[in-house]
XYZ file of C-alpha atoms in Angstrom:
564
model
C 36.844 126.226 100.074
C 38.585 128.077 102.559
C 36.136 126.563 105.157
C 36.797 122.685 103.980
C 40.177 123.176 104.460
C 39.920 124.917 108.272
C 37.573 121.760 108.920
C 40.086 119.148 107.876
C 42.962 121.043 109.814
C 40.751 120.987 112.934
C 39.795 116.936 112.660
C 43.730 116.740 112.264
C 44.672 118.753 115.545
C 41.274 117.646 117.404
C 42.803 115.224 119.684
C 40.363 112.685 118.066
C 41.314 111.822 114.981
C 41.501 108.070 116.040
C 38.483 106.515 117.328
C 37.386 103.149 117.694
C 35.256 103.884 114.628
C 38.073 104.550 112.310
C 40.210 101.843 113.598
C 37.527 99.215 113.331
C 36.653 100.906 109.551
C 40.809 100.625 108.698
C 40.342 97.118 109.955
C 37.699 96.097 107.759
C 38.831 97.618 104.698
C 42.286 96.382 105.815
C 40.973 93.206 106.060
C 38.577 92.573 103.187
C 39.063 94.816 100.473
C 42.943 96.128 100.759
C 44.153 92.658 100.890
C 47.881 91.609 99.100
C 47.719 89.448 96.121
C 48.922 85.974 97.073
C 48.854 83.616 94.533
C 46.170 82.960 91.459
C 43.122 85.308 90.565
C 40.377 83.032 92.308
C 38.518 83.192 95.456
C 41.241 80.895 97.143
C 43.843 83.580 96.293
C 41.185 86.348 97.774
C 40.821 84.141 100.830
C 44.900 83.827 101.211
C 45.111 87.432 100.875
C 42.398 88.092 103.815
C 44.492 85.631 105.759
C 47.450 87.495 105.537
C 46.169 90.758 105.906
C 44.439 89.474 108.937
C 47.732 88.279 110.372
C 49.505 91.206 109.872
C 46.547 93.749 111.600
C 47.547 93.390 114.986
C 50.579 94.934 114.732
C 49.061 97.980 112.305
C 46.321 98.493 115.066
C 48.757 98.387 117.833
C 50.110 101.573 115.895
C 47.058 103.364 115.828
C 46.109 102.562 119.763
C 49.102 104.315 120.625
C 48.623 107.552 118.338
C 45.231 107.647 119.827
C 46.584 107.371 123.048
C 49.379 109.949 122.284
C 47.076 112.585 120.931
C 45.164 112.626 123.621
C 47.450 113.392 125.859
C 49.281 116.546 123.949
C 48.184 120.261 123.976
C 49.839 121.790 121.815
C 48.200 121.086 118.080
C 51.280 120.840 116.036
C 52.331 118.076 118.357
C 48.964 116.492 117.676
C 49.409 116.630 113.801
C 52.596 115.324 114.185
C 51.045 112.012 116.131
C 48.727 111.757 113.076
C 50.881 111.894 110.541
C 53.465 109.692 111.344
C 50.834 106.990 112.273
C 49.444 107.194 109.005
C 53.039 107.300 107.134
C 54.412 104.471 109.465
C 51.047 102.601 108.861
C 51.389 102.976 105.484
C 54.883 102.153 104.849
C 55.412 98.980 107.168
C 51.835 97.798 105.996
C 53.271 95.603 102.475
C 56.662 94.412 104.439
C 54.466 93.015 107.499
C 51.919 91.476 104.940
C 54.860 90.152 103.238
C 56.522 88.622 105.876
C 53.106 87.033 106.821
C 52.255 85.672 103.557
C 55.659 83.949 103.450
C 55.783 82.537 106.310
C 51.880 80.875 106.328
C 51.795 79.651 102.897
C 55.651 80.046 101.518
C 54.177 82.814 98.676
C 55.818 86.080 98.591
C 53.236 88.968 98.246
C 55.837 90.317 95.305
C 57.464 93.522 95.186
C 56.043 97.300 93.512
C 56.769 99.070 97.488
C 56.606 102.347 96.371
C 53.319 101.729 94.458
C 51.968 99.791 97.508
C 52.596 101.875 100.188
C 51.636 105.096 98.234
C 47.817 103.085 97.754
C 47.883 102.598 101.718
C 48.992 106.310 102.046
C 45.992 107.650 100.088
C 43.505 104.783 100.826
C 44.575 105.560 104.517
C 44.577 109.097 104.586
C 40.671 109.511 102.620
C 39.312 107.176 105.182
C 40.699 108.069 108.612
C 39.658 111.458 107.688
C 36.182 110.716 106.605
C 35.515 108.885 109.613
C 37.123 111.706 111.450
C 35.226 114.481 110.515
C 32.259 112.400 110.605
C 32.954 111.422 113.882
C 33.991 114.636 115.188
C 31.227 116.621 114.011
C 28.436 114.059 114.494
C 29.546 114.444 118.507
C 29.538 118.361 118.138
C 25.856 118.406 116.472
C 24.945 115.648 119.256
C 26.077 117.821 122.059
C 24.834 120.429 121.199
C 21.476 119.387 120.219
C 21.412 117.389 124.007
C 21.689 121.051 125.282
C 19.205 122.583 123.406
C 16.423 119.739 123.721
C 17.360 119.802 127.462
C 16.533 123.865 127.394
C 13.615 123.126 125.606
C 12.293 120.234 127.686
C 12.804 122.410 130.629
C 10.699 125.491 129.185
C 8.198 122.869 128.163
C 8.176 122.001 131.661
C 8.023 125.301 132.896
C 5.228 126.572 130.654
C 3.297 123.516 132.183
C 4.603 124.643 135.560
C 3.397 128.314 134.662
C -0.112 127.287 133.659
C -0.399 125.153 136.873
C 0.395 128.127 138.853
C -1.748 130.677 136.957
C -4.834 128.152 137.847
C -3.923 127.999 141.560
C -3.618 131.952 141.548
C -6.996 131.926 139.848
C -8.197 130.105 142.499
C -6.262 132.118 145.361
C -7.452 135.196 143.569
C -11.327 134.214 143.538
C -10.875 133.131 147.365
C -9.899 136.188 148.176
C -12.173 137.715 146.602
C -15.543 135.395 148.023
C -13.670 136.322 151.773
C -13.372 140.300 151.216
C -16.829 140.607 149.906
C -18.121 138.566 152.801
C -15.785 140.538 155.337
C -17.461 143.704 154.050
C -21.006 142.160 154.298
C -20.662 141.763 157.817
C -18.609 144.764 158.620
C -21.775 146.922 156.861
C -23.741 144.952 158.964
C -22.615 146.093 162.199
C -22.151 149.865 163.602
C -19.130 151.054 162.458
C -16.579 152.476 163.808
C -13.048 153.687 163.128
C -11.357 150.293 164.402
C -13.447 148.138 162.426
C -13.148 149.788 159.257
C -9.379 149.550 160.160
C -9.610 145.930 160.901
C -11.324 145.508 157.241
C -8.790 147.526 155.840
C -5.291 145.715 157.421
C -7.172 142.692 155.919
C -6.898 144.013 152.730
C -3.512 144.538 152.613
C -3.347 141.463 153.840
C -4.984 139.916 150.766
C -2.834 141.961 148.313
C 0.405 140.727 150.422
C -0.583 137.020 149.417
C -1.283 137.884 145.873
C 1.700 139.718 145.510
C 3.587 136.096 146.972
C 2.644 134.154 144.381
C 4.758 132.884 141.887
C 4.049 133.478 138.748
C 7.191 131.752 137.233
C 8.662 128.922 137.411
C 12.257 127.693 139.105
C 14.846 126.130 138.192
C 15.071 123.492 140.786
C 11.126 122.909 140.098
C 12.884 121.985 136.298
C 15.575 119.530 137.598
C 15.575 116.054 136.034
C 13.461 116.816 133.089
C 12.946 113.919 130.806
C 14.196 114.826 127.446
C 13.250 111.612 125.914
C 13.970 108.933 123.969
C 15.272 109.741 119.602
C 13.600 108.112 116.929
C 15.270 104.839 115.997
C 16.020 104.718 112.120
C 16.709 101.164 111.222
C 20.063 101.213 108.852
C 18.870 100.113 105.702
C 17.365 103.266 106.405
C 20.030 104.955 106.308
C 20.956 104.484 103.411
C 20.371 105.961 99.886
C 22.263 109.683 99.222
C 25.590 110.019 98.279
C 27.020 113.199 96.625
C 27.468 112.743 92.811
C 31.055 111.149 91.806
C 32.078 110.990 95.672
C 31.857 106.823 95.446
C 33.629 106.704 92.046
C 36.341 108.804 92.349
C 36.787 108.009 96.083
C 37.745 104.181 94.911
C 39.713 105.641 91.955
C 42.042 107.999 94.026
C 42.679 104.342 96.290
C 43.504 102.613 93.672
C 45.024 105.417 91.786
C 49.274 104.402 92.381
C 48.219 100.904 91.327
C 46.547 101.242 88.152
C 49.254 104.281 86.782
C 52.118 101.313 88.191
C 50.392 98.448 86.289
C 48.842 100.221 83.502
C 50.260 103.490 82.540
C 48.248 106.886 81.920
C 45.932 105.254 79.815
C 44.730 102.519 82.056
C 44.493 105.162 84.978
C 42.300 107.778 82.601
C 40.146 104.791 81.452
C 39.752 103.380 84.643
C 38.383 107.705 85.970
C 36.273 108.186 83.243
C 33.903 104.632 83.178
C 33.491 104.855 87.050
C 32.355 108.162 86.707
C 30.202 107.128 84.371
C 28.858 104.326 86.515
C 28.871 106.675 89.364
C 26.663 109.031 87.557
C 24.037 106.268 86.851
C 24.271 104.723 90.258
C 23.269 108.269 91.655
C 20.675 108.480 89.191
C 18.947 105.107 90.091
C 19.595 105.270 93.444
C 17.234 109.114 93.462
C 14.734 106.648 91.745
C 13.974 104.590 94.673
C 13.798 107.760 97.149
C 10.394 107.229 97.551
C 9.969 103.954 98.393
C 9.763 102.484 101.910
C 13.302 103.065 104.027
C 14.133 99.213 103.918
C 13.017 98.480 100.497
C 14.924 101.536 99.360
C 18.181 100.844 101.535
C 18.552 96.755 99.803
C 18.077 98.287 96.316
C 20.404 100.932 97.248
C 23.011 98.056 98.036
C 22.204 96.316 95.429
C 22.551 99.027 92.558
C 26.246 99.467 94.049
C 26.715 96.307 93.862
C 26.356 95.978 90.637
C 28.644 99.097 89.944
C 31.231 96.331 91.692
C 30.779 94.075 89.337
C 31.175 96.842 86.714
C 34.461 97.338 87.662
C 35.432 94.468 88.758
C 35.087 93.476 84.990
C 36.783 96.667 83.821
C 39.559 95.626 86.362
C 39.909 92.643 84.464
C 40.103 93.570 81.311
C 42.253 96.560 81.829
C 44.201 94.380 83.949
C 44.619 90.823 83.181
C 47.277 89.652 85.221
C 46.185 91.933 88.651
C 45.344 88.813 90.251
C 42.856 88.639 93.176
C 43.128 91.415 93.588
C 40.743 92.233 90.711
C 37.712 90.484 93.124
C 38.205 93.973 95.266
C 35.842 96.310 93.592
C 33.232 93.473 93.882
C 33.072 94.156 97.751
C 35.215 97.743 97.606
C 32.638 99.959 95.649
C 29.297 98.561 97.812
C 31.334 99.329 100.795
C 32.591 102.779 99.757
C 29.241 103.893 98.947
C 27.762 102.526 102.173
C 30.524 104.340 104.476
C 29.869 107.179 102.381
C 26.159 107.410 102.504
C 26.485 106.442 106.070
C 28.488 109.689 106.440
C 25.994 111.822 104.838
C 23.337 110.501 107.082
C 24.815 110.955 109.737
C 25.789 114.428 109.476
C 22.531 115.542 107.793
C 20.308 114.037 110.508
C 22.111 115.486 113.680
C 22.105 118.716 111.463
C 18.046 118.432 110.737
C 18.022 117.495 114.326
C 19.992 120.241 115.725
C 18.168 122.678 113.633
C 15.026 121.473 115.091
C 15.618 121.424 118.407
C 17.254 125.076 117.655
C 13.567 126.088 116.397
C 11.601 124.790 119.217
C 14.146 126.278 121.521
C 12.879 129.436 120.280
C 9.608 129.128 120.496
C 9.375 127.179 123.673
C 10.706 130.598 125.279
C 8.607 132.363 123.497
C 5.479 130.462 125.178
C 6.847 130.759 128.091
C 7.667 134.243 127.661
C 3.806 135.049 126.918
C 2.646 132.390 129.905
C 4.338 133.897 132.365
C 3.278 137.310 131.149
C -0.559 136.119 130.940
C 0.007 134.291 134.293
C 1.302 137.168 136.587
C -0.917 140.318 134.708
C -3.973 139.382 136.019
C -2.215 138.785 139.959
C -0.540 142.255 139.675
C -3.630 143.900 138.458
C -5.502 142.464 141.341
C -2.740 143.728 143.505
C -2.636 146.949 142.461
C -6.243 147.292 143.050
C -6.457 146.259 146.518
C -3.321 147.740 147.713
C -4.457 150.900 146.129
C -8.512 151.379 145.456
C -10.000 149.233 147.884
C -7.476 150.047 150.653
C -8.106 153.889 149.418
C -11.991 153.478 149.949
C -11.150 151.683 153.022
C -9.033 155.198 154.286
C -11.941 157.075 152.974
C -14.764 155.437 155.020
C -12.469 155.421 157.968
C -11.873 159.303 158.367
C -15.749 159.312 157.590
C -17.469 157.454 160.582
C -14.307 158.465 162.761
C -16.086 161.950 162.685
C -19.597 160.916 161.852
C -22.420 158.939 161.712
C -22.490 156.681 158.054
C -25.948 157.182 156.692
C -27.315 154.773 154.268
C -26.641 156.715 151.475
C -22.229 156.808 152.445
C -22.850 152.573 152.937
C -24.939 151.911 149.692
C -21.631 154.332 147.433
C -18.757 152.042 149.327
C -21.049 149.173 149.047
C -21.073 149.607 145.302
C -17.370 151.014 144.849
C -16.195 148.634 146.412
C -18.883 145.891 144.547
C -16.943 147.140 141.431
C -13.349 147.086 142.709
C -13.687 143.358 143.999
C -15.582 142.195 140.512
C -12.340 144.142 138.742
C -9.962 141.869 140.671
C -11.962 138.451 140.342
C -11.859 139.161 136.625
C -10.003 136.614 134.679
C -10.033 138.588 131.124
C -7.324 140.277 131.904
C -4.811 141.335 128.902
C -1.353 140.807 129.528
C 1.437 143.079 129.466
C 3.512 144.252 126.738
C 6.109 146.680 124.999
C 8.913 147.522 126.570
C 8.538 144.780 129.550
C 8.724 142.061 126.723
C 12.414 141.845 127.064
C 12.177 141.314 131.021
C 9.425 138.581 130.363
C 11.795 136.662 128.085
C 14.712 137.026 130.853
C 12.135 135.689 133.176
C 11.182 132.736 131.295
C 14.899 131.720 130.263
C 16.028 132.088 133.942
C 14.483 128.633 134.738
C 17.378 127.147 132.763
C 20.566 129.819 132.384
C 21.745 132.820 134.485
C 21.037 135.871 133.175
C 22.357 139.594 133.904
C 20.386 142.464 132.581
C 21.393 145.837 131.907
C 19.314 148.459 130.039
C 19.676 151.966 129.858
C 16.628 154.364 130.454
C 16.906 155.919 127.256
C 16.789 152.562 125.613
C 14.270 151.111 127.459
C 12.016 154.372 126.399
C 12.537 153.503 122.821
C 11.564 149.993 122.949
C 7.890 151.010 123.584
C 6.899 150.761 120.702
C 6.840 148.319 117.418
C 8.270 146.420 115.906
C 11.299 147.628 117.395
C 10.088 145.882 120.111
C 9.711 142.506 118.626
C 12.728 142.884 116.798
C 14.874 143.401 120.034
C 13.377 140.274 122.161
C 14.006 138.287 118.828
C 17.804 139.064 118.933
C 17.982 138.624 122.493
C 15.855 135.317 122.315
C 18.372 133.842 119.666
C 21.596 134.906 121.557
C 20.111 133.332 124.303
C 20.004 130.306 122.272
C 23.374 130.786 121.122
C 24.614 130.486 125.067
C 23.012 127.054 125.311
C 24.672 126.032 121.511
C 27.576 127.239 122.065
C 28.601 125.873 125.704
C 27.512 123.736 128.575
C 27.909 127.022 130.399
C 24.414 128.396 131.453
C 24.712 132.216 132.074
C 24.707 135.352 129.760
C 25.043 138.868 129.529
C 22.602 140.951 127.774
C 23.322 145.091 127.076
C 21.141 147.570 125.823
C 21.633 151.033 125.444
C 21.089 153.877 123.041
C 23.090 156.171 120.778
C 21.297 158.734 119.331
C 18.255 157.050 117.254
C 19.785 153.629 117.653
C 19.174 150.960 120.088
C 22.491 148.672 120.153
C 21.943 145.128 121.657
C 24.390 142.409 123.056
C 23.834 139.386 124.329
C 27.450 137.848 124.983
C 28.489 134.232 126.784
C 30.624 131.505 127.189
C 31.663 129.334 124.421
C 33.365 128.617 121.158
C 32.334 128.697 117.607
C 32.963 125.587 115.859
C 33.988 127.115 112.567
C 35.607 130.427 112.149
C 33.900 131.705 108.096
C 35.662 134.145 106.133
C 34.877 137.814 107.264
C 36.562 140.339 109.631
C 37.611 140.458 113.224
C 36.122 137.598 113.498
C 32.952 137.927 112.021
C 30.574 134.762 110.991
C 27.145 133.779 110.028
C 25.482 132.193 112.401
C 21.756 132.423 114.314
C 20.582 135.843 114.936
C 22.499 137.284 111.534
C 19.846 136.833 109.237
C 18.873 140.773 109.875
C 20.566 143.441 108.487
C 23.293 145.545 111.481
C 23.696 141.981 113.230
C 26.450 139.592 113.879
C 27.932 136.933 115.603
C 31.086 136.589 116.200
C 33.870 134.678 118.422
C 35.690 137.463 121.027
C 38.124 135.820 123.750
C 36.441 132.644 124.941
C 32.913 134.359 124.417
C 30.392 134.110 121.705
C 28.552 137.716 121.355
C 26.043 138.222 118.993
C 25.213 141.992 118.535
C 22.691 143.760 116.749
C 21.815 147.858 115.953
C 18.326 148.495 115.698
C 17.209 152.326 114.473
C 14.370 153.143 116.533
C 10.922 154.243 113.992
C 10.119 158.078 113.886
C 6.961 156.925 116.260
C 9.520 155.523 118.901
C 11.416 158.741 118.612
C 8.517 160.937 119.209
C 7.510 159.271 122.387
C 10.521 158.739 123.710
């Protein structure tokens, strides 16, 4: 509960609590459902009171443009929540003189009297939907952003693992050049009388060949990654949209509106009737509407309509009878309830798709660096084993043979052994089966494969470094480093982090800290919160300065110990 309320007081000091979606929502309800009564209970009298409510908008909205505009222009967030406030109470309170005044004036009907009941509807009706649209506003643009970032990260390691796989075929194919040119290099250098200089000669050109191996790239950069083409979200038509809304939200919701009205009109017992049948009706609207969840989107958004229509009418009727003289303004639930549940459902959408989203895009995040991780790995293993064999075996045969013939004749017997060593050597570096690397170098392969889209520093200790030989410890590490990594691009448009890892004792203690804020602060301790990365026992996430560091303690297995 704790965390509801730190949500609402956040919409309220966001700087955003107007949009142009809640002031074109206000305007609509405004408009078509929170109209005056002006004159008889018919559809003429509904139409008169649309009129006037129409006429009397401008001014309201004017109010609202200029708390948006104020809001936005103040720091400090008790000035802000002062801005929204008195909008809503000056809203509120001018709203039945205005309409008044209008009514009178256009068709010579007074709208009647009841301003404390009137402007204490507006207040609530107000309030509830401003901050609905608010917080779905606010945090719909939150899960947007951040998703952006991470499908942007993960479009750019999907990129670069296609970049890395390009690169590990042209190395293949530098590699096996090589290779073809040495062995043929040899051939003719057996072929002639040798001599110190030409073994030499044969031997600078190896070097030579493991210089240009070791110049390959093996990952890719980050301006090979620039302008990646995220591309285009699914389109969900709205009817498609609709069809979940939680259980007594629409009810209650239009009860609480008309709340002041109904206990002004009707006493207690009209106000407790009035809560307890369009619960009821909620209740069975929820129920049907779970019915059609398995129909097509369409079909199931117009019966989804439809079923809260019908709740309208429900009430409409209740209204009615509960109410006799209310007026046209008893034809409001017939349009009010539909259009409740639609906003709210709409809400719920909303929020639960750019959360699916988000959590999507968080997942293939993860395993996007992962591939790229193990490409890059698989890519450069088989260049720097082909490296290390010609800069140190063949160039080491090479030295032998040389201090050979520089004091003596080769016989055929010295030609046939380097012949075949070296036979061997080149076959070892044209070999493509090579297994990559892995252990402790796992968290330096990650680093290498996120660095085509953030900065990031590395610093681990020797001792710690020792104990990640081994697994799972291993695993375990890259996975918290992986997800903090994550966190960087979540969190903040900022691309760098920091990642520490030392030791203490039988304990490997990660961090992986960087820019950003987290959007809500949970319950806990020194600013403790549950977040990616603390599904593990010994790890947590938490908000320190304007950084978001998520830490983890890892004991290091008896194994690990031993070797290290």
């Amino acid at each position: 509960m704790g965390r509801v309320w730190r949500a609402l007081g956040t919409t309220f000091v966001s700087g955003q609590y107007f949009t142009r979606w809640s002031m074109i929502l206000a305007l609509a309800v405004g408009v078509l459902l929170s109209v005056p009564s002006v004159g008889e209970a018919s559809f003429l009298g509904y139409l008169r009171g649309v009129t006037v409510a129409a006429l009397g908008s401008p001014l309201l909205i004017a109010i609202g443009f200029a708390a948006a505009w104020a809001e936005r222009r103040l720091e400090r967030p008790a000035y802000r929540a002062a801005v929204v406030a008195g909008a809503i109470l000056a809203i509120s309170a001018i709203r039945p003189f205005v309409n008044d005044a209008a009514s009178t004036l256009v068709f010579a009907t007074s709208t009647g009297a009841n301003w404390p009941t009137r402007i204490t509807t507006n207040l609530v009706t107000l309030t509830v939907l401003l901050t609905v649209c608010a917080l779905t506003v606010t945090y719909h643009r939150h899960l947007r952003a951040t998703t952006a970032r991470l499908q942007l990260a993960g479009a750019q390691m999907r990129a670069g693992i296609a970049e890395v796989r390009r690169l590990r075929e042209e190395a293949t194919a530098t590699r096996h050049r090589l290779v073809d040119e040495l062995r043929s290099a040899r051939d003719r250098l057996l072929a002639q009388p040798l001599d110190f200089d030409a073994v030499r000669d044969y031997a600078d050109r190896t070097r030579a060949a493991s210089h240009a191996l070791n110049g390959l790239r093996s990952a890719p950069s980050a301006e090979s990654l620039e302008g990646v083409d995220v591309g285009e979200s699914q389109r969900i038509p709205f009817a498609g949209r609709l069809g979940k809304t939680p259980p007594l939200a629409v009810g209650l919701t239009y009860v609480g509106a008309t709340l002041p009205f109904g206990l002004a009109h009707g006493g207690p017992s009209v106000a407790v009737t009035a809560v307890l049948v369009c619960a009821a009706l909620d209740v069975i609207a929820v129920g049907l509407v779970r019915a059609t969840r398995r129909l097509r989107p369409r079909l199931r958004g117009v019966l989804f309509v439809a079923i809260w229509v019908a709740v309208g009418v429900g009430v409409m009727e209740l209204t009615f009878v509960l109410l006799p003289e209310v007026g046209s303004l008893g034809l409001v639930p017939l349009a009010g309830i539909p259009l409740t549940a639609v906003i709210i459902s709409l809400c719920v959408d909303v929020y639960r798709r750019a959360r699916a989203e988000e959590q999507r895009a968080t997942g293939v995040l993860l395993e996007s660096a992962r591939r790229l991780a193990a490409e890059v790995d698989a890519a450069r293993a088989p260049v720097q084993r082909a490296t290390d064999l010609l800069h140190g075996r063949l160039q080491g045969r090479c030295v032998i043979l040389a201090a050979h013939v520089d004091e003596n004749i080769p016989d055929r017997e010295t030609l046939d052994t380097f012949r075949s060593q070296t036979d061997t050597i080149l076959d070892e570096v044209r070999d493509d089966g090579i297994a990559s690397t892995g252990g402790g170098e796992d968290v330096d392969d990650l680093v290498r494969a996120w660095s085509v889209v953030m900065g990031v520093s590395v610093k681990i200790a020797d001792d710690a470094r020792d104990g990640l030989a081994g697994l799972p410890l291993g695993d375990d590490v890259t996975g918290l480093v992986n997800e903090g990594l994550v966190n960087a691009v979540k969190h903040s448009g900022a691309r760098w982090a920091e990642i520490e890892i030392g030791r203490d004792g039988n304990r490997v203690h990660v961090r992986v800290a960087s820019p950003g804020i987290l959007t809500v602060m949970g319950p806990g301790d020194n600013g403790r919160v549950t977040g990616i990365g603390t599904r593990g026992d010994g790890t947590t996430l938490r908000q320190l300065g304007d950084r978001v560091v998520l830490e983890g303690v890892f004991p290091i297995p008896s194994a690990n110990v031993t070797a290290s």
